[in-house]
Amino acid sequence: MIKLLENVVFSLRSIILLGLFVFTVLTGFYALQLRMDAGFDKQLPIGHEYIETFTEYREQLFGSNRIIVVLEPNEGDVWTKEFFKVYKDLTDDIFFLPGVSRHTVTSLWTPNTRYIEITEDGISADDVISGKVTADSMTEQNLQKIQSNVIRGGFVGRLVADDFGSALVVAELQDFDPSTGQRLDYFDLAAKLERQIRAKYENDEYTVRIIGFAKLVGDIADGAGTVVGFFALAFALTALALYLFARSIMLTAATLFASLTSVVWQFGLLTFLGYGLDPLAVLVPFLIFAIGVSHGVQQINVVTAELEAGADGMAAARSAFSRLFVPGSMALITTLVSFGTLYLIPVTMIRELAITASIGVILKVLTNLIMLPLLVSYMKFDDDFRKRIHRSREIRLKIMRSLGFVANPKIAPFVLIGATVLFGIAVHQAMNRHVGALHAGAPELRPDARYNIDSNKIAADYALGLNVLIVVVETPADSCVQYPYMQFLNKFSWYMQNVPDVTLVGSLPFAIKGSAAGWNEGNLKWKDIPRNRPALAQAANTVPGSSSLYNQDCTILPHSFYLRDSRATTINRAVEAVKEWRTNNHMEGVTIRLASGNMGVQAAVNEEITETELPMMMWVYAVIVALVMLTYRDWRAVLACCLPLTFGTFFGYWFMEVLQIGLTVATLPVMVLAVGIGVDYAYYIYNRVPYYMGEGMTVSDAFRQSLQEAGMATFFTALTLAVGVSTWAFSDLKFQADMGLLLAFMFMVNMVMAVSVLPALAVTLEKLVPRKRPMARQAAPVH
């Protein structure tokens, strides 16, 4: 079958290459139109319990997608006429930003900021800043009154910093711009936040701090410029290494061209299908390029071996095609399934990433297994090149011959025992790894990034911030004025208030307790839930409806828990506390539902990754087992290919634990790619073993010979790609730096497993359970 396919492909090589050229031109046109695409809804796990709650009450609850802008005087505090004038202008400018839900804009200047006071004359309720006061007419007496209202209204730590050193404006965003009806352009909004807000108001007198999903994706997109730079550096290093390996500019250029062509096709098809490139998926094209280089090096390895033996370009190309089409196809199918399993995670952003990567992998069959050999078939090589490649290959073969000791039956068990001991340690260490962010601030950016500096400063000065977990409590009608319900939820609020890293609890029971004390001259002895229904109604009625603590019928009582940071451990602790309390405490008619708020969304994403990671890996290994059994029909081959891959995967988890890298949307594709690249190495090395054993060689000698053929190409591929991606460690984007370090480690560790543990395991299995008949002959050996 392979020989028939070879004859068809090479007999039609000019037509195939012409067709691929036309396809490249067409996809290139669309590729130039590819744009960054981000959206808040794309990060929501479809069908998750928390997201169902979020979606059901989306129009009534806020906190999931907001921006916070803080105005901070560089000297003194906020109680000056000049500050309030600038603060008023800032509030107005935020009000008119695209995508802002205007009725949610909140600052000291907005009419939804009101305080309630109990006086000898009854209830006194008014705006914190009276409607009669303007920025231009502000007096010292007005400032004193505003300060008093802020303190009495409980806005310290919410709208004004604890030390009076700043004041903020908060606004909720809609995923669709209400003024245009179009999907909100987050990159445009992020640019406006910089140009129209920060650039306008930040100067020698004031500092402006901005946080929120829109600002974060904008900063990531800005950092994508460094991605291009590091991609170029990695490309240059790869090109240099390829030349040193191939000793030919033509072969180097052909390999790079084939790998880049599939990236162009990938971009073009994405645009044609209506997809954009998410900022967190911006590194996927390089992963696809890396896969292409991996397969290209194996092709060049066979081509140079044939050329050294005296074959011409056509014969060498045909040999490479026939010998590597099966292992190459197996490897690409496995990688395709690896990326395809990402689709199991019901998050639109991750599913788009899966589609993006899968398209690129499918195209590799055409570019690296077909187009590259066809390009080589047109090349001419002189005797000088054959001499150069002979010297180069002799050096590589000496190195691989020395490595052949791992296939010695007397040494192999010790290699296997050593690897198994390390594997046991890795499994133990991997138990401590985390899903989600492990550091405060935005994990996609470095700790010293402006966004994270702003985020940490706001978290230190305010109890209210972005990190809010909202729990929806469903109750019978009029539960606000029924003591049993309020007392039950008061206990819930108090329990959560004492959970570590919960900085503030916003709930109706807590508000009622403050109101009840107010009705009794502020005496703290009366800060409790009134048992008398009229007294309870009196206390509840003074809680403003704009507080979002209850709905009109008192059937929905949201509880907002503000967390100190967005680390996975912080989120998990709060979520588990809610689950534990609702499990141990029941009341008829009361349903406690997780969760809304941006921490609820993040908790849902973390849980989906946790739940789907094992099924994803099982699917990948199932495909590997099926392909190996179908190709070699030997259970020993299955173990030999799968166990080293398992070792490498857990070593990767161990590495993540040591460097404190959480399993997130950014790092998950790396682990998936590691499986795909790791099995590539195994396929290429094991693929030559059946032939040599069919010729009568022992399994030990067969592996020694196979390592000489494919081992150096495997070693070279891993080293080249590892050096290239290791430069990412210097990127401004932390998620790129983490991916670079993790990829470099996984490239190298999977290579080590393939050239050491795989032969050692196969030799040991053959010794323990010798086969009764020789393996079937396959394709002729490489010269």
PDB file of N, CA and C in Angstrom, residues 385-460:
ATOM      1  N   PHE A 385      28.945  17.789  -1.301  1.00  0.00           N
ATOM      2  CA  PHE A 385      27.903  17.684  -0.268  1.00  0.00           C
ATOM      3  C   PHE A 385      27.921  16.296   0.366  1.00  0.00           C
ATOM      4  N   ARG A 386      28.093  15.251  -0.459  1.00  0.00           N
ATOM      5  CA  ARG A 386      28.103  13.888   0.087  1.00  0.00           C
ATOM      6  C   ARG A 386      29.266  13.704   1.058  1.00  0.00           C
ATOM      7  N   LYS A 387      30.393  14.333   0.779  1.00  0.00           N
ATOM      8  CA  LYS A 387      31.534  14.238   1.691  1.00  0.00           C
ATOM      9  C   LYS A 387      31.235  14.964   3.003  1.00  0.00           C
ATOM     10  N   ARG A 388      30.615  16.150   2.891  1.00  0.00           N
ATOM     11  CA  ARG A 388      30.287  16.910   4.103  1.00  0.00           C
ATOM     12  C   ARG A 388      29.306  16.139   4.980  1.00  0.00           C
ATOM     13  N   ILE A 389      28.288  15.598   4.341  1.00  0.00           N
ATOM     14  CA  ILE A 389      27.285  14.892   5.118  1.00  0.00           C
ATOM     15  C   ILE A 389      27.848  13.599   5.689  1.00  0.00           C
ATOM     16  N   HIS A 390      28.819  12.995   4.985  1.00  0.00           N
ATOM     17  CA  HIS A 390      29.445  11.774   5.498  1.00  0.00           C
ATOM     18  C   HIS A 390      30.202  12.064   6.792  1.00  0.00           C
ATOM     19  N   ARG A 391      30.971  13.147   6.793  1.00  0.00           N
ATOM     20  CA  ARG A 391      31.711  13.501   8.006  1.00  0.00           C
ATOM     21  C   ARG A 391      30.758  13.826   9.155  1.00  0.00           C
ATOM     22  N   SER A 392      29.715  14.562   8.834  1.00  0.00           N
ATOM     23  CA  SER A 392      28.747  14.934   9.870  1.00  0.00           C
ATOM     24  C   SER A 392      28.041  13.707  10.437  1.00  0.00           C
ATOM     25  N   ARG A 393      27.639  12.801   9.566  1.00  0.00           N
ATOM     26  CA  ARG A 393      26.916  11.611  10.026  1.00  0.00           C
ATOM     27  C   ARG A 393      27.829  10.674  10.810  1.00  0.00           C
ATOM     28  N   GLU A 394      29.087  10.602  10.457  1.00  0.00           N
ATOM     29  CA  GLU A 394      30.009   9.739  11.188  1.00  0.00           C
ATOM     30  C   GLU A 394      30.120  10.165  12.648  1.00  0.00           C
ATOM     31  N   ILE A 395      30.163  11.476  12.866  1.00  0.00           N
ATOM     32  CA  ILE A 395      30.234  11.981  14.240  1.00  0.00           C
ATOM     33  C   ILE A 395      28.958  11.617  15.001  1.00  0.00           C
ATOM     34  N   ARG A 396      27.824  11.815  14.351  1.00  0.00           N
ATOM     35  CA  ARG A 396      26.551  11.517  15.017  1.00  0.00           C
ATOM     36  C   ARG A 396      26.414  10.020  15.298  1.00  0.00           C
ATOM     37  N   LEU A 397      26.855   9.189  14.354  1.00  0.00           N
ATOM     38  CA  LEU A 397      26.729   7.745  14.539  1.00  0.00           C
ATOM     39  C   LEU A 397      27.606   7.256  15.689  1.00  0.00           C
ATOM     40  N   LYS A 398      28.782   7.859  15.856  1.00  0.00           N
ATOM     41  CA  LYS A 398      29.646   7.463  16.974  1.00  0.00           C
ATOM     42  C   LYS A 398      28.965   7.758  18.304  1.00  0.00           C
ATOM     43  N   ILE A 399      28.308   8.910  18.372  1.00  0.00           N
ATOM     44  CA  ILE A 399      27.608   9.272  19.610  1.00  0.00           C
ATOM     45  C   ILE A 399      26.489   8.269  19.895  1.00  0.00           C
ATOM     46  N   MET A 400      25.713   7.933  18.872  1.00  0.00           N
ATOM     47  CA  MET A 400      24.586   7.028  19.085  1.00  0.00           C
ATOM     48  C   MET A 400      25.048   5.597  19.350  1.00  0.00           C
ATOM     49  N   ARG A 401      26.205   5.195  18.781  1.00  0.00           N
ATOM     50  CA  ARG A 401      26.733   3.856  19.093  1.00  0.00           C
ATOM     51  C   ARG A 401      27.083   3.758  20.566  1.00  0.00           C
ATOM     52  N   SER A 402      27.648   4.851  21.099  1.00  0.00           N
ATOM     53  CA  SER A 402      27.995   4.833  22.523  1.00  0.00           C
ATOM     54  C   SER A 402      26.749   4.785  23.398  1.00  0.00           C
ATOM     55  N   LEU A 403      25.634   5.320  22.876  1.00  0.00           N
ATOM     56  CA  LEU A 403      24.385   5.295  23.637  1.00  0.00           C
ATOM     57  C   LEU A 403      23.707   3.922  23.569  1.00  0.00           C
ATOM     58  N   GLY A 404      24.161   3.094  22.661  1.00  0.00           N
ATOM     59  CA  GLY A 404      23.530   1.791  22.490  1.00  0.00           C
ATOM     60  C   GLY A 404      23.630   0.881  23.694  1.00  0.00           C
ATOM     61  N   PHE A 405      24.427   1.271  24.702  1.00  0.00           N
ATOM     62  CA  PHE A 405      24.569   0.404  25.882  1.00  0.00           C
ATOM     63  C   PHE A 405      23.240   0.210  26.612  1.00  0.00           C
ATOM     64  N   VAL A 406      22.283   1.153  26.434  1.00  0.00           N
ATOM     65  CA  VAL A 406      21.004   1.005  27.134  1.00  0.00           C
ATOM     66  C   VAL A 406      20.243  -0.212  26.636  1.00  0.00           C
ATOM     67  N   ALA A 407      20.587  -0.702  25.435  1.00  0.00           N
ATOM     68  CA  ALA A 407      19.918  -1.883  24.892  1.00  0.00           C
ATOM     69  C   ALA A 407      20.642  -3.163  25.271  1.00  0.00           C
ATOM     70  N   ASN A 408      21.684  -3.073  26.076  1.00  0.00           N
ATOM     71  CA  ASN A 408      22.382  -4.265  26.562  1.00  0.00           C
ATOM     72  C   ASN A 408      21.511  -4.994  27.574  1.00  0.00           C
ATOM     73  N   PRO A 409      21.212  -6.286  27.384  1.00  0.00           N
ATOM     74  CA  PRO A 409      20.313  -7.012  28.298  1.00  0.00           C
ATOM     75  C   PRO A 409      20.771  -6.984  29.759  1.00  0.00           C
ATOM     76  N   LYS A 410      22.099  -6.830  29.981  1.00  0.00           N
ATOM     77  CA  LYS A 410      22.592  -6.803  31.354  1.00  0.00           C
ATOM     78  C   LYS A 410      22.428  -5.422  31.994  1.00  0.00           C
ATOM     79  N   ILE A 411      22.415  -4.388  31.187  1.00  0.00           N
ATOM     80  CA  ILE A 411      22.328  -3.013  31.701  1.00  0.00           C
ATOM     81  C   ILE A 411      20.891  -2.498  31.699  1.00  0.00           C
ATOM     82  N   ALA A 412      20.089  -2.967  30.747  1.00  0.00           N
ATOM     83  CA  ALA A 412      18.722  -2.465  30.586  1.00  0.00           C
ATOM     84  C   ALA A 412      17.899  -2.506  31.873  1.00  0.00           C
ATOM     85  N   PRO A 413      17.938  -3.617  32.667  1.00  0.00           N
ATOM     86  CA  PRO A 413      17.124  -3.618  33.903  1.00  0.00           C
ATOM     87  C   PRO A 413      17.490  -2.511  34.871  1.00  0.00           C
ATOM     88  N   PHE A 414      18.791  -2.168  34.945  1.00  0.00           N
ATOM     89  CA  PHE A 414      19.205  -1.106  35.869  1.00  0.00           C
ATOM     90  C   PHE A 414      18.717   0.261  35.378  1.00  0.00           C
ATOM     91  N   VAL A 415      18.748   0.460  34.055  1.00  0.00           N
ATOM     92  CA  VAL A 415      18.199   1.700  33.496  1.00  0.00           C
ATOM     93  C   VAL A 415      16.713   1.801  33.822  1.00  0.00           C
ATOM     94  N   LEU A 416      16.041   0.690  33.687  1.00  0.00           N
ATOM     95  CA  LEU A 416      14.597   0.669  33.944  1.00  0.00           C
ATOM     96  C   LEU A 416      14.290   0.899  35.419  1.00  0.00           C
ATOM     97  N   ILE A 417      15.084   0.302  36.298  1.00  0.00           N
ATOM     98  CA  ILE A 417      14.868   0.487  37.740  1.00  0.00           C
ATOM     99  C   ILE A 417      15.088   1.948  38.129  1.00  0.00           C
ATOM    100  N   GLY A 418      16.158   2.553  37.612  1.00  0.00           N
ATOM    101  CA  GLY A 418      16.420   3.964  37.913  1.00  0.00           C
ATOM    102  C   GLY A 418      15.293   4.870  37.452  1.00  0.00           C
ATOM    103  N   ALA A 419      14.799   4.603  36.237  1.00  0.00           N
ATOM    104  CA  ALA A 419      13.694   5.418  35.712  1.00  0.00           C
ATOM    105  C   ALA A 419      12.428   5.204  36.530  1.00  0.00           C
ATOM    106  N   THR A 420      12.196   3.981  36.974  1.00  0.00           N
ATOM    107  CA  THR A 420      10.998   3.682  37.753  1.00  0.00           C
ATOM    108  C   THR A 420      11.028   4.382  39.104  1.00  0.00           C
ATOM    109  N   VAL A 421      12.205   4.428  39.725  1.00  0.00           N
ATOM    110  CA  VAL A 421      12.340   5.130  41.012  1.00  0.00           C
ATOM    111  C   VAL A 421      12.019   6.620  40.827  1.00  0.00           C
ATOM    112  N   LEU A 422      12.588   7.217  39.785  1.00  0.00           N
ATOM    113  CA  LEU A 422      12.290   8.629  39.507  1.00  0.00           C
ATOM    114  C   LEU A 422      10.820   8.829  39.193  1.00  0.00           C
ATOM    115  N   PHE A 423      10.232   7.863  38.498  1.00  0.00           N
ATOM    116  CA  PHE A 423       8.807   7.938  38.178  1.00  0.00           C
ATOM    117  C   PHE A 423       7.967   7.926  39.456  1.00  0.00           C
ATOM    118  N   GLY A 424       8.341   7.079  40.414  1.00  0.00           N
ATOM    119  CA  GLY A 424       7.615   7.044  41.687  1.00  0.00           C
ATOM    120  C   GLY A 424       7.680   8.373  42.410  1.00  0.00           C
ATOM    121  N   ILE A 425       8.869   9.001  42.399  1.00  0.00           N
ATOM    122  CA  ILE A 425       9.007  10.317  43.028  1.00  0.00           C
ATOM    123  C   ILE A 425       8.148  11.343  42.295  1.00  0.00           C
ATOM    124  N   ALA A 426       8.156  11.268  40.957  1.00  0.00           N
ATOM    125  CA  ALA A 426       7.372  12.209  40.164  1.00  0.00           C
ATOM    126  C   ALA A 426       5.885  12.076  40.443  1.00  0.00           C
ATOM    127  N   VAL A 427       5.402  10.837  40.556  1.00  0.00           N
ATOM    128  CA  VAL A 427       3.982  10.612  40.850  1.00  0.00           C
ATOM    129  C   VAL A 427       3.627  11.207  42.203  1.00  0.00           C
ATOM    130  N   HIS A 428       4.510  11.013  43.191  1.00  0.00           N
ATOM    131  CA  HIS A 428       4.264  11.567  44.526  1.00  0.00           C
ATOM    132  C   HIS A 428       4.237  13.089  44.492  1.00  0.00           C
ATOM    133  N   GLN A 429       5.179  13.690  43.792  1.00  0.00           N
ATOM    134  CA  GLN A 429       5.222  15.141  43.703  1.00  0.00           C
ATOM    135  C   GLN A 429       4.046  15.696  42.910  1.00  0.00           C
ATOM    136  N   ALA A 430       3.610  14.941  41.882  1.00  0.00           N
ATOM    137  CA  ALA A 430       2.508  15.403  41.049  1.00  0.00           C
ATOM    138  C   ALA A 430       1.198  15.470  41.811  1.00  0.00           C
ATOM    139  N   MET A 431       1.103  14.749  42.931  1.00  0.00           N
ATOM    140  CA  MET A 431      -0.120  14.802  43.729  1.00  0.00           C
ATOM    141  C   MET A 431      -0.351  16.195  44.302  1.00  0.00           C
ATOM    142  N   ASN A 432       0.711  16.991  44.401  1.00  0.00           N
ATOM    143  CA  ASN A 432       0.602  18.323  45.002  1.00  0.00           C
ATOM    144  C   ASN A 432       0.367  19.437  43.968  1.00  0.00           C
ATOM    145  N   ARG A 433       0.332  19.084  42.702  1.00  0.00           N
ATOM    146  CA  ARG A 433       0.160  20.118  41.690  1.00  0.00           C
ATOM    147  C   ARG A 433      -1.252  20.702  41.760  1.00  0.00           C
ATOM    148  N   HIS A 434      -1.389  21.893  41.226  1.00  0.00           N
ATOM    149  CA  HIS A 434      -2.657  22.610  41.311  1.00  0.00           C
ATOM    150  C   HIS A 434      -3.211  22.910  39.928  1.00  0.00           C
ATOM    151  N   VAL A 435      -4.515  22.950  39.855  1.00  0.00           N
ATOM    152  CA  VAL A 435      -5.192  23.421  38.652  1.00  0.00           C
ATOM    153  C   VAL A 435      -5.604  24.861  38.907  1.00  0.00           C
ATOM    154  N   GLY A 436      -5.154  25.761  38.045  1.00  0.00           N
ATOM    155  CA  GLY A 436      -5.472  27.167  38.219  1.00  0.00           C
ATOM    156  C   GLY A 436      -4.229  27.970  38.571  1.00  0.00           C
ATOM    157  N   ALA A 437      -4.446  29.261  38.831  1.00  0.00           N
ATOM    158  CA  ALA A 437      -3.334  30.175  39.116  1.00  0.00           C
ATOM    159  C   ALA A 437      -2.783  29.924  40.514  1.00  0.00           C
ATOM    160  N   LEU A 438      -1.458  30.036  40.652  1.00  0.00           N
ATOM    161  CA  LEU A 438      -0.816  29.811  41.947  1.00  0.00           C
ATOM    162  C   LEU A 438      -0.263  31.087  42.562  1.00  0.00           C
ATOM    163  N   HIS A 439      -0.428  32.208  41.866  1.00  0.00           N
ATOM    164  CA  HIS A 439       0.108  33.468  42.367  1.00  0.00           C
ATOM    165  C   HIS A 439      -0.976  34.548  42.295  1.00  0.00           C
ATOM    166  N   ALA A 440      -0.823  35.544  43.162  1.00  0.00           N
ATOM    167  CA  ALA A 440      -1.781  36.647  43.172  1.00  0.00           C
ATOM    168  C   ALA A 440      -1.668  37.453  41.891  1.00  0.00           C
ATOM    169  N   GLY A 441      -2.752  38.134  41.546  1.00  0.00           N
ATOM    170  CA  GLY A 441      -2.751  38.928  40.322  1.00  0.00           C
ATOM    171  C   GLY A 441      -3.102  38.081  39.118  1.00  0.00           C
ATOM    172  N   ALA A 442      -2.896  38.644  37.935  1.00  0.00           N
ATOM    173  CA  ALA A 442      -3.187  37.931  36.693  1.00  0.00           C
ATOM    174  C   ALA A 442      -2.035  36.981  36.391  1.00  0.00           C
ATOM    175  N   PRO A 443      -2.286  35.669  36.335  1.00  0.00           N
ATOM    176  CA  PRO A 443      -1.190  34.712  36.114  1.00  0.00           C
ATOM    177  C   PRO A 443      -0.588  34.811  34.725  1.00  0.00           C
ATOM    178  N   GLU A 444      -1.297  35.441  33.781  1.00  0.00           N
ATOM    179  CA  GLU A 444      -0.764  35.564  32.426  1.00  0.00           C
ATOM    180  C   GLU A 444       0.363  36.595  32.330  1.00  0.00           C
ATOM    181  N   LEU A 445       0.444  37.494  33.342  1.00  0.00           N
ATOM    182  CA  LEU A 445       1.433  38.570  33.323  1.00  0.00           C
ATOM    183  C   LEU A 445       2.435  38.374  34.448  1.00  0.00           C
ATOM    184  N   ARG A 446       3.582  38.984  34.311  1.00  0.00           N
ATOM    185  CA  ARG A 446       4.616  38.884  35.341  1.00  0.00           C
ATOM    186  C   ARG A 446       4.208  39.690  36.579  1.00  0.00           C
ATOM    187  N   PRO A 447       4.753  39.326  37.750  1.00  0.00           N
ATOM    188  CA  PRO A 447       4.393  40.049  38.983  1.00  0.00           C
ATOM    189  C   PRO A 447       4.674  41.547  38.915  1.00  0.00           C
ATOM    190  N   ASP A 448       5.709  41.948  38.155  1.00  0.00           N
ATOM    191  CA  ASP A 448       6.037  43.375  38.088  1.00  0.00           C
ATOM    192  C   ASP A 448       5.335  44.089  36.940  1.00  0.00           C
ATOM    193  N   ALA A 449       4.392  43.422  36.269  1.00  0.00           N
ATOM    194  CA  ALA A 449       3.613  44.077  35.211  1.00  0.00           C
ATOM    195  C   ALA A 449       2.727  45.152  35.826  1.00  0.00           C
ATOM    196  N   ARG A 450       2.460  46.210  35.065  1.00  0.00           N
ATOM    197  CA  ARG A 450       1.659  47.320  35.591  1.00  0.00           C
ATOM    198  C   ARG A 450       0.298  46.836  36.077  1.00  0.00           C
ATOM    199  N   TYR A 451      -0.313  45.915  35.330  1.00  0.00           N
ATOM    200  CA  TYR A 451      -1.638  45.423  35.723  1.00  0.00           C
ATOM    201  C   TYR A 451      -1.580  44.767  37.098  1.00  0.00           C
ATOM    202  N   ASN A 452      -0.575  43.932  37.338  1.00  0.00           N
ATOM    203  CA  ASN A 452      -0.489  43.230  38.618  1.00  0.00           C
ATOM    204  C   ASN A 452      -0.109  44.176  39.753  1.00  0.00           C
ATOM    205  N   ILE A 453       0.707  45.180  39.455  1.00  0.00           N
ATOM    206  CA  ILE A 453       1.007  46.194  40.478  1.00  0.00           C
ATOM    207  C   ILE A 453      -0.277  46.913  40.884  1.00  0.00           C
ATOM    208  N   ASP A 454      -1.064  47.311  39.889  1.00  0.00           N
ATOM    209  CA  ASP A 454      -2.338  47.976  40.170  1.00  0.00           C
ATOM    210  C   ASP A 454      -3.279  47.044  40.941  1.00  0.00           C
ATOM    211  N   SER A 455      -3.339  45.801  40.504  1.00  0.00           N
ATOM    212  CA  SER A 455      -4.238  44.839  41.137  1.00  0.00           C
ATOM    213  C   SER A 455      -3.886  44.627  42.599  1.00  0.00           C
ATOM    214  N   ASN A 456      -2.600  44.464  42.898  1.00  0.00           N
ATOM    215  CA  ASN A 456      -2.175  44.237  44.285  1.00  0.00           C
ATOM    216  C   ASN A 456      -2.410  45.472  45.146  1.00  0.00           C
ATOM    217  N   LYS A 457      -2.208  46.658  44.579  1.00  0.00           N
ATOM    218  CA  LYS A 457      -2.424  47.892  45.327  1.00  0.00           C
ATOM    219  C   LYS A 457      -3.912  48.063  45.658  1.00  0.00           C
ATOM    220  N   ILE A 458      -4.773  47.791  44.687  1.00  0.00           N
ATOM    221  CA  ILE A 458      -6.218  47.899  44.919  1.00  0.00           C
ATOM    222  C   ILE A 458      -6.666  46.871  45.961  1.00  0.00           C
ATOM    223  N   ALA A 459      -6.126  45.660  45.868  1.00  0.00           N
ATOM    224  CA  ALA A 459      -6.489  44.620  46.836  1.00  0.00           C
ATOM    225  C   ALA A 459      -6.061  45.002  48.249  1.00  0.00           C
ATOM    226  N   ALA A 460      -4.950  45.731  48.358  1.00  0.00           N
ATOM    227  CA  ALA A 460      -4.468  46.151  49.678  1.00  0.00           C
ATOM    228  C   ALA A 460      -5.292  47.297  50.257  1.00  0.00           C
TER     229      ALA A 460
END
